[in-house]
Tab-separated table of N, CA, C and O in Angstrom:
chain	number	residue	atom	x	y	z
A	14	MET	N	-75.106	-54.805	118.760
A	14	MET	CA	-75.392	-56.111	118.198
A	14	MET	C	-76.059	-57.005	119.238
A	14	MET	O	-76.951	-57.780	118.896
A	15	LYS	N	-75.596	-56.873	120.463
A	15	LYS	CA	-76.170	-57.687	121.529
A	15	LYS	C	-77.659	-57.383	121.683
A	15	LYS	O	-78.475	-58.305	121.776
A	16	LEU	N	-78.002	-56.100	121.698
A	16	LEU	CA	-79.402	-55.706	121.857
A	16	LEU	C	-80.252	-56.201	120.685
A	16	LEU	O	-81.345	-56.746	120.892
A	17	ILE	N	-79.753	-56.027	119.468
A	17	ILE	CA	-80.490	-56.481	118.287
A	17	ILE	C	-80.781	-57.975	118.384
A	17	ILE	O	-81.913	-58.414	118.174
A	18	LEU	N	-79.768	-58.749	118.695
A	18	LEU	CA	-79.946	-60.205	118.741
A	18	LEU	C	-80.827	-60.635	119.908
A	18	LEU	O	-81.598	-61.585	119.778
A	19	ARG	N	-80.742	-59.938	121.010
A	19	ARG	CA	-81.617	-60.287	122.144
A	19	ARG	C	-83.072	-59.948	121.821
A	19	ARG	O	-83.980	-60.711	122.161
A	20	LEU	N	-83.296	-58.814	121.169
A	20	LEU	CA	-84.667	-58.479	120.759
A	20	LEU	C	-85.196	-59.502	119.755
A	20	LEU	O	-86.347	-59.938	119.847
A	21	ALA	N	-84.353	-59.886	118.800
A	21	ALA	CA	-84.751	-60.902	117.825
A	21	ALA	C	-85.040	-62.227	118.526
A	21	ALA	O	-86.002	-62.924	118.176
A	22	ALA	N	-84.222	-62.560	119.507
A	22	ALA	CA	-84.421	-63.808	120.248
A	22	ALA	C	-85.758	-63.801	120.985
A	22	ALA	O	-86.548	-64.759	120.881
A	23	ILE	N	-86.016	-62.745	121.705
A	23	ILE	CA	-87.275	-62.660	122.468
A	23	ILE	C	-88.462	-62.681	121.523
A	23	ILE	O	-89.439	-63.408	121.760
A	24	TYR	N	-88.379	-61.917	120.447
A	24	TYR	CA	-89.473	-61.903	119.482
A	24	TYR	C	-89.724	-63.306	118.928
A	24	TYR	O	-90.856	-63.784	118.886
A	25	ASN	N	-88.668	-63.978	118.493
A	25	ASN	CA	-88.835	-65.304	117.900
A	25	ASN	C	-89.347	-66.327	118.908
A	25	ASN	O	-90.162	-67.179	118.557
A	26	LEU	N	-88.869	-66.257	120.118
A	26	LEU	CA	-89.367	-67.184	121.149
A	26	LEU	C	-90.852	-66.952	121.414
A	26	LEU	O	-91.637	-67.904	121.515
A	27	LEU	N	-91.255	-65.683	121.506
A	27	LEU	CA	-92.665	-65.376	121.749
A	27	LEU	C	-93.541	-65.773	120.561
A	27	LEU	O	-94.606	-66.363	120.738
A	28	TRP	N	-93.083	-65.450	119.348
A	28	TRP	CA	-93.863	-65.786	118.162
A	28	TRP	C	-93.983	-67.304	118.020
A	28	TRP	O	-95.059	-67.828	117.749
A	29	GLY	N	-92.883	-68.000	118.233
A	29	GLY	CA	-92.907	-69.458	118.154
A	29	GLY	C	-93.848	-70.065	119.177
A	29	GLY	O	-94.638	-70.968	118.861
A	30	PHE	N	-93.790	-69.576	120.405
A	30	PHE	CA	-94.687	-70.062	121.458
A	30	PHE	C	-96.139	-69.824	121.072
A	30	PHE	O	-96.988	-70.710	121.190
A	31	TRP	N	-96.429	-68.618	120.579
A	31	TRP	CA	-97.798	-68.262	120.192
A	31	TRP	C	-98.326	-69.194	119.104
A	31	TRP	O	-99.449	-69.688	119.187
A	32	VAL	N	-97.522	-69.448	118.095
A	32	VAL	CA	-97.959	-70.289	116.979
A	32	VAL	C	-98.141	-71.741	117.411
A	32	VAL	O	-99.072	-72.412	116.971
A	33	VAL	N	-97.286	-72.219	118.292
A	33	VAL	CA	-97.408	-73.605	118.757
A	33	VAL	C	-98.621	-73.770	119.664
A	33	VAL	O	-99.410	-74.707	119.515
A	34	VAL	N	-98.816	-72.858	120.592
A	34	VAL	CA	-99.881	-72.997	121.593
A	34	VAL	C	-101.246	-72.551	121.054
A	34	VAL	O	-102.274	-73.148	121.380
A	35	PHE	N	-101.262	-71.514	120.227
A	35	PHE	CA	-102.517	-70.989	119.672
A	35	PHE	C	-102.429	-70.953	118.136
A	35	PHE	O	-102.430	-69.878	117.539
A	36	PRO	N	-102.358	-72.098	117.501
A	36	PRO	CA	-102.054	-72.136	116.063
A	36	PRO	C	-103.095	-71.478	115.168
A	36	PRO	O	-102.757	-71.038	114.061
A	37	ASN	N	-104.324	-71.363	115.582
A	37	ASN	CA	-105.349	-70.780	114.710
A	37	ASN	C	-105.527	-69.278	114.888
A	37	ASN	O	-106.202	-68.640	114.082
A	38	GLN	N	-104.933	-68.694	115.928
A	38	GLN	CA	-105.141	-67.270	116.185
A	38	GLN	C	-104.666	-66.387	115.046
A	38	GLN	O	-105.323	-65.400	114.717
A	39	PHE	N	-103.525	-66.699	114.452
A	39	PHE	CA	-103.041	-65.882	113.336
A	39	PHE	C	-104.076	-65.848	112.225
A	39	PHE	O	-104.354	-64.792	111.658
A	40	PHE	N	-104.655	-66.977	111.922
A	40	PHE	CA	-105.632	-67.053	110.842
A	40	PHE	C	-106.906	-66.294	111.212
A	40	PHE	O	-107.523	-65.656	110.356
A	41	ASP	N	-107.275	-66.350	112.479
A	41	ASP	CA	-108.423	-65.562	112.944
A	41	ASP	C	-108.150	-64.068	112.799
A	41	ASP	O	-109.010	-63.312	112.342
A	42	PHE	N	-106.938	-63.617	113.191
A	42	PHE	CA	-106.579	-62.193	113.115
A	42	PHE	C	-106.575	-61.676	111.682
A	42	PHE	O	-106.952	-60.536	111.428
A	43	THR	N	-106.114	-62.492	110.758
A	43	THR	CA	-105.996	-62.039	109.369
A	43	THR	C	-107.257	-62.313	108.560
A	43	THR	O	-107.355	-61.874	107.416
A	44	GLY	N	-108.212	-63.050	109.130
A	44	GLY	CA	-109.425	-63.389	108.401
A	44	GLY	C	-109.222	-64.513	107.402
A	44	GLY	O	-110.082	-64.761	106.555
A	45	MET	N	-108.095	-65.191	107.505
A	45	MET	CA	-107.819	-66.314	106.617
A	45	MET	C	-108.485	-67.576	107.157
A	45	MET	O	-108.688	-67.717	108.364
A	46	ALA	N	-108.806	-68.480	106.264
A	46	ALA	CA	-109.330	-69.780	106.686
A	46	ALA	C	-108.205	-70.541	107.381
A	46	ALA	O	-107.055	-70.500	106.929
A	47	PRO	N	-108.509	-71.219	108.475
A	47	PRO	CA	-107.469	-72.010	109.155
A	47	PRO	C	-106.942	-73.109	108.224
A	47	PRO	O	-107.661	-73.587	107.354
A	48	ILE	N	-105.697	-73.474	108.425
A	48	ILE	CA	-105.126	-74.520	107.586
A	48	ILE	C	-105.619	-75.890	108.051
A	48	ILE	O	-106.025	-76.062	109.205
A	49	ASN	N	-105.585	-76.842	107.151
A	49	ASN	CA	-106.058	-78.197	107.464
A	49	ASN	C	-105.099	-78.962	108.359
A	49	ASN	O	-105.526	-79.768	109.176
A	50	HIS	N	-103.822	-78.724	108.180
A	50	HIS	CA	-102.821	-79.466	108.934
A	50	HIS	C	-102.112	-78.534	109.906
A	50	HIS	O	-101.039	-78.008	109.613
A	51	VAL	N	-102.714	-78.352	111.068
A	51	VAL	CA	-102.217	-77.410	112.079
A	51	VAL	C	-100.789	-77.764	112.493
A	51	VAL	O	-99.980	-76.889	112.778
A	52	MET	N	-100.470	-79.047	112.473
A	52	MET	CA	-99.150	-79.496	112.901
A	52	MET	C	-98.038	-78.841	112.062
A	52	MET	O	-96.963	-78.533	112.571
A	53	ILE	N	-98.285	-78.594	110.783
A	53	ILE	CA	-97.280	-77.958	109.937
A	53	ILE	C	-97.027	-76.531	110.403
A	53	ILE	O	-95.881	-76.085	110.513
A	54	TRP	N	-98.092	-75.797	110.696
A	54	TRP	CA	-97.971	-74.416	111.187
A	54	TRP	C	-97.272	-74.406	112.548
A	54	TRP	O	-96.432	-73.553	112.819
A	55	GLN	N	-97.614	-75.369	113.403
A	55	GLN	CA	-96.955	-75.453	114.699
A	55	GLN	C	-95.473	-75.802	114.531
A	55	GLN	O	-94.632	-75.320	115.292
A	56	GLY	N	-95.166	-76.611	113.537
A	56	GLY	CA	-93.766	-76.917	113.244
A	56	GLY	C	-93.002	-75.670	112.854
A	56	GLY	O	-91.848	-75.474	113.244
A	57	MET	N	-93.653	-74.800	112.086
A	57	MET	CA	-93.039	-73.517	111.727
A	57	MET	C	-92.784	-72.696	112.987
A	57	MET	O	-91.722	-72.080	113.129
A	58	GLY	N	-93.736	-72.692	113.896
A	58	GLY	CA	-93.555	-71.980	115.159
A	58	GLY	C	-92.387	-72.526	115.958
A	58	GLY	O	-91.616	-71.767	116.554
A	59	MET	N	-92.229	-73.842	115.944
A	59	MET	CA	-91.113	-74.455	116.655
A	59	MET	C	-89.785	-74.030	116.044
A	59	MET	O	-88.842	-73.677	116.754
A	60	VAL	N	-89.705	-74.012	114.718
A	60	VAL	CA	-88.471	-73.604	114.037
A	60	VAL	C	-88.146	-72.148	114.361
A	60	VAL	O	-86.995	-71.817	114.668
A	61	ILE	N	-89.143	-71.279	114.311
A	61	ILE	CA	-88.923	-69.863	114.625
A	61	ILE	C	-88.453	-69.717	116.078
A	61	ILE	O	-87.553	-68.930	116.372
A	62	GLY	N	-89.047	-70.480	116.986
A	62	GLY	CA	-88.616	-70.443	118.383
A	62	GLY	C	-87.170	-70.892	118.550
A	62	GLY	O	-86.406	-70.301	119.325
A	63	VAL	N	-86.774	-71.907	117.812
A	63	VAL	CA	-85.391	-72.384	117.886
A	63	VAL	C	-84.426	-71.323	117.350
A	63	VAL	O	-83.337	-71.144	117.903
A	64	TYR	N	-84.824	-70.612	116.315
A	64	TYR	CA	-84.014	-69.481	115.860
A	64	TYR	C	-83.813	-68.495	117.019
A	64	TYR	O	-82.742	-67.916	117.163
A	65	GLY	N	-84.848	-68.293	117.808
A	65	GLY	CA	-84.739	-67.388	118.954
A	65	GLY	C	-83.634	-67.816	119.903
A	65	GLY	O	-82.872	-66.982	120.400
A	66	LEU	N	-83.540	-69.104	120.161
A	66	LEU	CA	-82.455	-69.596	121.020
A	66	LEU	C	-81.097	-69.302	120.381
A	66	LEU	O	-80.168	-68.861	121.060
A	67	GLY	N	-80.998	-69.539	119.084
A	67	GLY	CA	-79.740	-69.260	118.386
A	67	GLY	C	-79.352	-67.793	118.459
A	67	GLY	O	-78.192	-67.462	118.700
A	68	TYR	N	-80.326	-66.915	118.275
A	68	TYR	CA	-80.037	-65.482	118.352
A	68	TYR	C	-79.572	-65.091	119.757
A	68	TYR	O	-78.680	-64.261	119.908
A	69	TRP	N	-80.190	-65.677	120.771
A	69	TRP	CA	-79.788	-65.359	122.148
A	69	TRP	C	-78.338	-65.777	122.377
A	69	TRP	O	-77.533	-65.015	122.921
A	70	TRP	N	-77.998	-66.987	121.963
A	70	TRP	CA	-76.624	-67.462	122.144
A	70	TRP	C	-75.649	-66.627	121.332
A	70	TRP	O	-74.545	-66.336	121.793
A	71	ALA	N	-76.044	-66.252	120.112
A	71	ALA	CA	-75.174	-65.428	119.269
A	71	ALA	C	-74.968	-64.045	119.882
A	71	ALA	O	-73.936	-63.402	119.639
A	72	SER	N	-75.913	-63.572	120.685
A	72	SER	CA	-75.809	-62.227	121.262
A	72	SER	C	-74.617	-62.092	122.202
A	72	SER	O	-74.152	-60.980	122.445
A	73	TYR	N	-74.101	-63.197	122.704
A	73	TYR	CA	-72.934	-63.118	123.594
A	73	TYR	C	-71.670	-62.703	122.846
A	73	TYR	O	-70.784	-62.092	123.429
A	74	ASN	N	-71.603	-63.060	121.557
A	74	ASN	CA	-70.464	-62.655	120.737
A	74	ASN	C	-70.877	-62.792	119.274
A	74	ASN	O	-70.636	-63.819	118.637
A	75	ALA	N	-71.498	-61.755	118.763
A	75	ALA	CA	-72.051	-61.805	117.404
A	75	ALA	C	-70.965	-61.997	116.351
A	75	ALA	O	-71.211	-62.632	115.323
A	76	LEU	N	-69.781	-61.466	116.590
A	76	LEU	CA	-68.707	-61.621	115.618
A	76	LEU	C	-68.253	-63.080	115.534
A	76	LEU	O	-67.956	-63.579	114.459
A	77	LYS	N	-68.208	-63.741	116.651
A	77	LYS	CA	-67.799	-65.153	116.677
A	77	LYS	C	-68.913	-66.057	116.138
A	77	LYS	O	-68.645	-67.036	115.446
A	78	HIS	N	-70.156	-65.738	116.458
A	78	HIS	CA	-71.295	-66.592	116.096
A	78	HIS	C	-72.061	-66.043	114.891
A	78	HIS	O	-73.269	-66.262	114.769
A	79	TRP	N	-71.353	-65.362	114.015
A	79	TRP	CA	-71.983	-64.755	112.848
A	79	TRP	C	-72.716	-65.760	111.963
A	79	TRP	O	-73.704	-65.384	111.324
A	80	PRO	N	-72.315	-67.043	111.886
A	80	PRO	CA	-73.083	-67.956	111.027
A	80	PRO	C	-74.551	-68.103	111.456
A	80	PRO	O	-75.426	-68.277	110.605
A	81	ILE	N	-74.826	-67.985	112.749
A	81	ILE	CA	-76.219	-68.047	113.208
A	81	ILE	C	-76.985	-66.849	112.655
A	81	ILE	O	-78.115	-66.982	112.179
A	82	VAL	N	-76.360	-65.689	112.693
A	82	VAL	CA	-76.988	-64.479	112.156
A	82	VAL	C	-77.174	-64.622	110.647
A	82	VAL	O	-78.231	-64.270	110.105
A	83	ALA	N	-76.185	-65.157	109.978
A	83	ALA	CA	-76.269	-65.319	108.516
A	83	ALA	C	-77.393	-66.285	108.133
A	83	ALA	O	-78.162	-66.014	107.205
A	84	VAL	N	-77.515	-67.392	108.842
A	84	VAL	CA	-78.591	-68.345	108.552
A	84	VAL	C	-79.952	-67.703	108.818
A	84	VAL	O	-80.883	-67.852	108.026
A	85	GLY	N	-80.063	-66.965	109.907
A	85	GLY	CA	-81.308	-66.259	110.194
A	85	GLY	C	-81.636	-65.245	109.117
A	85	GLY	O	-82.784	-65.126	108.676
A	86	PHE	N	-80.629	-64.518	108.657
A	86	PHE	CA	-80.840	-63.517	107.607
A	86	PHE	C	-81.286	-64.179	106.308
A	86	PHE	O	-82.187	-63.680	105.624
A	87	LEU	N	-80.684	-65.306	105.971
A	87	LEU	CA	-81.105	-66.022	104.757
A	87	LEU	C	-82.572	-66.438	104.847
A	87	LEU	O	-83.317	-66.324	103.872
A	88	GLY	N	-82.989	-66.883	106.024
A	88	GLY	CA	-84.400	-67.220	106.209
A	88	GLY	C	-85.300	-66.017	106.021
A	88	GLY	O	-86.405	-66.125	105.485
A	89	LYS	N	-84.799	-64.854	106.421
A	89	LYS	CA	-85.582	-63.620	106.295
A	89	LYS	C	-85.599	-63.101	104.859
A	89	LYS	O	-86.400	-62.237	104.519
A	90	ILE	N	-84.743	-63.640	104.020
A	90	ILE	CA	-84.752	-63.329	102.590
A	90	ILE	C	-85.607	-64.356	101.834
A	90	ILE	O	-86.474	-64.001	101.029
A	91	PHE	N	-85.366	-65.635	102.111
A	91	PHE	CA	-86.062	-66.693	101.376
A	91	PHE	C	-87.535	-66.806	101.741
A	91	PHE	O	-88.341	-67.223	100.918
A	92	GLY	N	-87.900	-66.436	102.970
A	92	GLY	CA	-89.319	-66.460	103.362
A	92	GLY	C	-90.167	-65.566	102.462
A	92	GLY	O	-91.162	-66.024	101.887
A	93	PRO	N	-89.802	-64.295	102.312
A	93	PRO	CA	-90.559	-63.431	101.405
A	93	PRO	C	-90.530	-63.898	99.948
A	93	PRO	O	-91.536	-63.800	99.242
A	94	ILE	N	-89.392	-64.426	99.497
A	94	ILE	CA	-89.335	-64.945	98.127
A	94	ILE	C	-90.353	-66.071	97.955
A	94	ILE	O	-91.095	-66.115	96.971
A	95	GLY	N	-90.407	-66.958	98.928
A	95	GLY	CA	-91.378	-68.051	98.879
A	95	GLY	C	-92.811	-67.556	98.900
A	95	GLY	O	-93.678	-68.074	98.195
A	96	PHE	N	-93.052	-66.532	99.719
A	96	PHE	CA	-94.404	-65.970	99.760
A	96	PHE	C	-94.798	-65.427	98.397
A	96	PHE	O	-95.867	-65.747	97.879
A	97	PHE	N	-93.958	-64.562	97.808
A	97	PHE	CA	-94.323	-63.949	96.532
A	97	PHE	C	-94.458	-64.991	95.428
A	97	PHE	O	-95.351	-64.891	94.588
A	98	TYR	N	-93.608	-65.983	95.434
A	98	TYR	CA	-93.716	-67.062	94.454
A	98	TYR	C	-95.089	-67.727	94.549
A	98	TYR	O	-95.782	-67.915	93.552
A	99	ASN	N	-95.487	-68.061	95.769
A	99	ASN	CA	-96.778	-68.727	95.960
A	99	ASN	C	-97.953	-67.779	95.797
A	99	ASN	O	-99.025	-68.189	95.343
A	100	TYR	N	-97.773	-66.524	96.148
A	100	TYR	CA	-98.847	-65.544	95.973
A	100	TYR	C	-99.169	-65.369	94.490
A	100	TYR	O	-100.339	-65.362	94.093
A	101	PHE	N	-98.143	-65.226	93.670
A	101	PHE	CA	-98.379	-65.025	92.235
A	101	PHE	C	-98.873	-66.287	91.541
A	101	PHE	O	-99.406	-66.221	90.435
A	102	LYS	N	-98.753	-67.418	92.206
A	102	LYS	CA	-99.349	-68.655	91.697
A	102	LYS	C	-100.760	-68.846	92.258
A	102	LYS	O	-101.375	-69.866	92.033
A	103	ASN	N	-101.252	-67.849	93.015
A	103	ASN	CA	-102.568	-67.886	93.660
A	103	ASN	C	-102.713	-69.059	94.627
A	103	ASN	O	-103.792	-69.619	94.774
A	104	GLU	N	-101.629	-69.386	95.318
A	104	GLU	CA	-101.670	-70.486	96.272
A	104	GLU	C	-101.706	-70.018	97.723
A	104	GLU	O	-101.896	-70.829	98.618
A	105	VAL	N	-101.497	-68.719	97.932
A	105	VAL	CA	-101.556	-68.171	99.286
A	105	VAL	C	-102.206	-66.790	99.187
A	105	VAL	O	-101.927	-66.036	98.258
A	106	PRO	N	-103.110	-66.475	100.127
A	106	PRO	CA	-103.753	-65.150	100.071
A	106	PRO	C	-102.796	-64.045	100.507
A	106	PRO	O	-101.834	-64.280	101.234
A	107	PHE	N	-103.093	-62.834	100.075
A	107	PHE	CA	-102.239	-61.696	100.403
A	107	PHE	C	-102.127	-61.478	101.908
A	107	PHE	O	-101.104	-60.998	102.393
A	108	GLU	N	-103.147	-61.818	102.670
A	108	GLU	CA	-103.127	-61.596	104.120
A	108	GLU	C	-101.919	-62.235	104.799
A	108	GLU	O	-101.492	-61.799	105.853
A	109	PHE	N	-101.381	-63.249	104.192
A	109	PHE	CA	-100.200	-63.894	104.769
A	109	PHE	C	-98.996	-62.958	104.754
A	109	PHE	O	-98.041	-63.159	105.499
A	110	PHE	N	-99.051	-61.928	103.924
A	110	PHE	CA	-97.977	-60.941	103.831
A	110	PHE	C	-97.672	-60.318	105.189
A	110	PHE	O	-96.525	-59.951	105.470
A	111	TYR	N	-98.683	-60.202	106.048
A	111	TYR	CA	-98.488	-59.558	107.349
A	111	TYR	C	-97.394	-60.238	108.162
A	111	TYR	O	-96.700	-59.580	108.935
A	112	THR	N	-97.230	-61.547	108.011
A	112	THR	CA	-96.167	-62.227	108.756
A	112	THR	C	-94.786	-61.775	108.292
A	112	THR	O	-93.847	-61.773	109.083
A	113	LEU	N	-94.682	-61.399	107.027
A	113	LEU	CA	-93.373	-60.982	106.501
A	113	LEU	C	-92.896	-59.685	107.127
A	113	LEU	O	-91.695	-59.494	107.338
A	114	ILE	N	-93.812	-58.793	107.434
A	114	ILE	CA	-93.439	-57.496	107.997
A	114	ILE	C	-92.734	-57.684	109.333
A	114	ILE	O	-91.634	-57.183	109.545
A	115	ILE	N	-93.365	-58.440	110.228
A	115	ILE	CA	-92.808	-58.575	111.573
A	115	ILE	C	-91.801	-59.705	111.709
A	115	ILE	O	-90.966	-59.681	112.603
A	116	ASN	N	-91.879	-60.707	110.844
A	116	ASN	CA	-90.936	-61.822	110.950
A	116	ASN	C	-89.681	-61.622	110.114
A	116	ASN	O	-88.654	-62.231	110.412
A	117	ASP	N	-89.771	-60.819	109.076
A	117	ASP	CA	-88.654	-60.720	108.148
A	117	ASP	C	-88.180	-59.291	107.909
A	117	ASP	O	-87.053	-58.952	108.237
A	118	PHE	N	-89.034	-58.463	107.331
A	118	PHE	CA	-88.607	-57.148	106.848
A	118	PHE	C	-87.986	-56.262	107.923
A	118	PHE	O	-86.985	-55.600	107.675
A	119	ILE	N	-88.568	-56.239	109.119
A	119	ILE	CA	-88.025	-55.336	110.150
A	119	ILE	C	-86.639	-55.761	110.626
A	119	ILE	O	-85.925	-54.956	111.223
A	120	TRP	N	-86.246	-56.985	110.341
A	120	TRP	CA	-84.948	-57.484	110.782
A	120	TRP	C	-83.874	-57.352	109.715
A	120	TRP	O	-82.700	-57.575	110.005
A	121	TRP	N	-84.224	-56.989	108.489
A	121	TRP	CA	-83.224	-56.905	107.425
A	121	TRP	C	-82.109	-55.928	107.763
A	121	TRP	O	-80.931	-56.280	107.691
A	122	ILE	N	-82.449	-54.708	108.123
A	122	ILE	CA	-81.418	-53.699	108.384
A	122	ILE	C	-80.557	-54.067	109.597
A	122	ILE	O	-79.327	-54.029	109.504
A	123	PRO	N	-81.137	-54.460	110.727
A	123	PRO	CA	-80.270	-54.833	111.855
A	123	PRO	C	-79.355	-56.025	111.548
A	123	PRO	O	-78.192	-56.032	111.944
A	124	PHE	N	-79.861	-57.022	110.824
A	124	PHE	CA	-79.021	-58.183	110.527
A	124	PHE	C	-77.942	-57.820	109.506
A	124	PHE	O	-76.809	-58.297	109.600
A	125	ILE	N	-78.280	-56.981	108.538
A	125	ILE	CA	-77.263	-56.513	107.583
A	125	ILE	C	-76.180	-55.745	108.338
A	125	ILE	O	-74.982	-55.914	108.064
A	126	TYR	N	-76.587	-54.918	109.291
A	126	TYR	CA	-75.627	-54.174	110.108
A	126	TYR	C	-74.644	-55.128	110.794
A	126	TYR	O	-73.431	-54.915	110.747
A	127	ILE	N	-75.163	-56.173	111.414
A	127	ILE	CA	-74.297	-57.136	112.109
A	127	ILE	C	-73.361	-57.826	111.116
A	127	ILE	O	-72.155	-57.939	111.355
A	128	LEU	N	-73.898	-58.287	110.000
A	128	LEU	CA	-73.078	-59.005	109.026
A	128	LEU	C	-72.029	-58.094	108.387
A	128	LEU	O	-70.918	-58.542	108.090
A	129	LYS	N	-72.353	-56.811	108.211
A	129	LYS	CA	-71.347	-55.871	107.690
A	129	LYS	C	-70.224	-55.666	108.709
A	129	LYS	O	-69.049	-55.583	108.339
A	130	LYS	N	-70.591	-55.574	109.983
A	130	LYS	CA	-69.561	-55.445	111.019
A	130	LYS	C	-68.654	-56.663	111.023
A	130	LYS	O	-67.437	-56.533	111.175
A	131	VAL	N	-69.217	-57.829	110.862
A	131	VAL	CA	-68.421	-59.056	110.795
A	131	VAL	C	-67.478	-58.979	109.601
A	131	VAL	O	-66.284	-59.276	109.718
A	132	HIS	N	-68.007	-58.580	108.464
A	132	HIS	CA	-67.193	-58.474	107.254
A	132	HIS	C	-66.023	-57.516	107.464
A	132	HIS	O	-64.873	-57.838	107.146
A	133	TYR	N	-66.299	-56.332	108.007
A	133	TYR	CA	-65.243	-55.351	108.232
A	133	TYR	C	-64.228	-55.852	109.261
A	133	TYR	O	-63.031	-55.608	109.128
A	134	GLU	N	-64.701	-56.543	110.271
A	134	GLU	CA	-63.801	-57.078	111.296
A	134	GLU	C	-62.840	-58.101	110.694
A	134	GLU	O	-61.649	-58.071	110.945
A	135	TYR	N	-63.375	-59.000	109.875
A	135	TYR	CA	-62.512	-60.002	109.253
A	135	TYR	C	-61.602	-59.389	108.196
A	135	TYR	O	-60.477	-59.840	108.031
A	136	GLN	N	-62.060	-58.371	107.501
A	136	GLN	CA	-61.203	-57.674	106.545
A	136	GLN	C	-60.020	-57.050	107.275
A	136	GLN	O	-58.889	-57.102	106.807
A	137	TRP	N	-60.289	-56.450	108.420
A	137	TRP	CA	-59.244	-55.808	109.206
A	137	TRP	C	-58.235	-56.838	109.700
A	137	TRP	O	-57.031	-56.606	109.698
A	138	GLN	N	-58.729	-57.996	110.117
A	138	GLN	CA	-57.831	-59.046	110.633
A	138	GLN	C	-56.935	-59.627	109.536
A	138	GLN	O	-55.849	-60.095	109.813
A	139	LEU	N	-57.409	-59.607	108.307
A	139	LEU	CA	-56.644	-60.178	107.200
A	139	LEU	C	-55.488	-59.277	106.761
A	139	LEU	O	-54.590	-59.725	106.082
A	140	LYS	N	-55.548	-57.994	107.124
A	140	LYS	CA	-54.499	-57.046	106.688
A	140	LYS	C	-53.260	-57.147	107.528
A	140	LYS	O	-53.160	-57.557	108.573
């Protein structure tokens, strides 16, 4: 669990830094038109970076700090839901899907693993 959360922390800190410092690069890489309000995209980068700090702190004791993992996991569920909702309304191009792969989907199994361990640990303590 420690390794998973530390990897998630480093990834989120790097991704957040990249989006804040180089906000148009993602759009250049995907061939998408840059957004009009760069500050909103940079704000997203800041939020993702802050998640990285939370994951790092949670890595010291994932069972104790499971709410940080749970909130992160919910973001990794609701982000794709929001994308598909907006994609089917033709409000976001498909190229934006690439962010879901590295920001959300690859973390589902590791975060589920951590949350299941928390669940089993608390079940055991209740007996």
